[in-house]
Coordinates of C-alpha atoms in Angstrom, one line a residue:
X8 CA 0.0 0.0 0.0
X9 CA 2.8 2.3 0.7
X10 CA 4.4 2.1 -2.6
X11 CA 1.0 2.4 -4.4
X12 CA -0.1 5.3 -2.5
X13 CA 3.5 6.7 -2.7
X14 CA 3.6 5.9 -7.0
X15 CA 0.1 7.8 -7.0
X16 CA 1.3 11.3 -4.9
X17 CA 4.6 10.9 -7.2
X18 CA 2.0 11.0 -10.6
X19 CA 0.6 14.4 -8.8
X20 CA 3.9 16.1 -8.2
X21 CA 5.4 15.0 -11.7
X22 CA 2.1 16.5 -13.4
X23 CA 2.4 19.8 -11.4
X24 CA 6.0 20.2 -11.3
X25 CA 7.5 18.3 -14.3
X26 CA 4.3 18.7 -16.5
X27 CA 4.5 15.1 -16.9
X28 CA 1.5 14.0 -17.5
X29 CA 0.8 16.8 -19.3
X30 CA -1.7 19.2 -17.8
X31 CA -4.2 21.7 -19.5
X32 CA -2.6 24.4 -17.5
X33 CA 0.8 24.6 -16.5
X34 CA 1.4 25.8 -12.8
X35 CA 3.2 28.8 -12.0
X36 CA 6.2 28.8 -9.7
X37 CA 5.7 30.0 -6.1
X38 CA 2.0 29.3 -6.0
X39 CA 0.1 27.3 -3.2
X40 CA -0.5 24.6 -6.5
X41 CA 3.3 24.7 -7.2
X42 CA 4.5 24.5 -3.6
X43 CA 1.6 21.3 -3.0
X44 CA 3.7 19.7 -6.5
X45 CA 6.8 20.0 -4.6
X46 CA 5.2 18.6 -1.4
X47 CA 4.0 15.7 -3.5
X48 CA 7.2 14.6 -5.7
X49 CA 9.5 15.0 -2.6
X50 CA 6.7 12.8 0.0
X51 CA 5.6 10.6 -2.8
X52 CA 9.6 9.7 -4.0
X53 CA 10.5 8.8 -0.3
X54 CA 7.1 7.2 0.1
X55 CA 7.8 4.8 -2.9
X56 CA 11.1 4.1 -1.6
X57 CA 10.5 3.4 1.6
X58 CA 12.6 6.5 3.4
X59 CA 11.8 8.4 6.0
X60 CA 8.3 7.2 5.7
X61 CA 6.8 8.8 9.3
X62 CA 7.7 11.7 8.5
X63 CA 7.3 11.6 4.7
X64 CA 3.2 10.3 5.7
X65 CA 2.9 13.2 8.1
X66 CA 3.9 16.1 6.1
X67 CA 1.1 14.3 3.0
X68 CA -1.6 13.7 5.2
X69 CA -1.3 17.1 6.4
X70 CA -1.6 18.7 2.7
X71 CA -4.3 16.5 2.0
X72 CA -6.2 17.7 4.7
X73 CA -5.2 21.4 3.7
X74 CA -6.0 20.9 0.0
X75 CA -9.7 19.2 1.0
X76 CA -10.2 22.1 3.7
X77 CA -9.2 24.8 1.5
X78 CA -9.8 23.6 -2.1
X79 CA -12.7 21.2 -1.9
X80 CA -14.6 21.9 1.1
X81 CA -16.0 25.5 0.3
X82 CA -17.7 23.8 -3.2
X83 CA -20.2 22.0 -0.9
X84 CA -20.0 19.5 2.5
X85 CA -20.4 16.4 0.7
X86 CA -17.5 15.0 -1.1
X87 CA -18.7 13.3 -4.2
X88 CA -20.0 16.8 -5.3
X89 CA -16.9 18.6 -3.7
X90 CA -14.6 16.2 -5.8
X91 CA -12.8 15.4 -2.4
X92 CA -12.5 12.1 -2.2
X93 CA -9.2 11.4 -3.2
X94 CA -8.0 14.2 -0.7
X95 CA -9.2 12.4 2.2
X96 CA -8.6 8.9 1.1
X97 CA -5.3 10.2 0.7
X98 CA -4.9 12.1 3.9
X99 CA -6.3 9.1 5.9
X100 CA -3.9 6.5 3.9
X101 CA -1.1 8.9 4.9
X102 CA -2.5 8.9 8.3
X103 CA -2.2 5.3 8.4
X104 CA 1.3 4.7 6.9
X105 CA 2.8 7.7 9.7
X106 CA 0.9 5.2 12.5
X107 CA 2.2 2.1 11.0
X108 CA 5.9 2.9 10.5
X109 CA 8.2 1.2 7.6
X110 CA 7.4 -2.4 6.3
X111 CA 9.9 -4.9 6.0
X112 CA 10.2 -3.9 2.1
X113 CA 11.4 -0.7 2.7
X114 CA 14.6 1.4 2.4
X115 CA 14.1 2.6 6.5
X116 CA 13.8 -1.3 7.3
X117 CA 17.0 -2.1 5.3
X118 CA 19.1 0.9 6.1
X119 CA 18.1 1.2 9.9
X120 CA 16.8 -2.3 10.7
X121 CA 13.0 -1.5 11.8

């Protein structure tokens, strides 16, 4: 689940920050968008690989729960209409993974033996 959920935040940083996949619009630099992209391709890289992955799941949960609060929210309180969903599933996945520490597959298990 770790590397999935970690693969997935990667795709949203790449798109925002590399424009890969390409977008519709590109983001400008030193935006809230630009600076969630860089959140996303630096958490979602260490979260595929396994590193620092407490601290890593922290940091994502807690702009997932931003981005629903701020981006999401205000369109209406349910989130199929609000198109939140995948900012909470997110956020509580993240929650999860910061309660659950490193699995044996990861780079924190091989490097610091957890």
């Amino acid at each position: 689940m770790r590397t999935v959920v970690g693969l997935l935040f990667l795709c949203h940083g790449t798109s925002k920050i590399l424009s890969f996949p390409a977008r519709e619009q590109r983001v400008q630099s030193f935006t809230v968008e630009w600076y969630s992209g860089i959140i996303e391709l630096t958490c979602g890289l260490l979260l595929t690989l396994g590193l620092f992955v407490r601290p890593a799941a922290f940091i994502a949960s807690g702009e997932m729960a931003f981005a629903y609060f701020l981006v999401h929210a205000p369109k209406s309180f349910f989130p199929p209409l609000n198109g939140g969903d995948a900012a909470i599933l997110f956020c509580f996945t993240c929650l999860f993974l910061l309660l659950a520490g490193p699995d044996p597959l990861s780079l924190d298990a091989l490097l610091l033996g957890w």
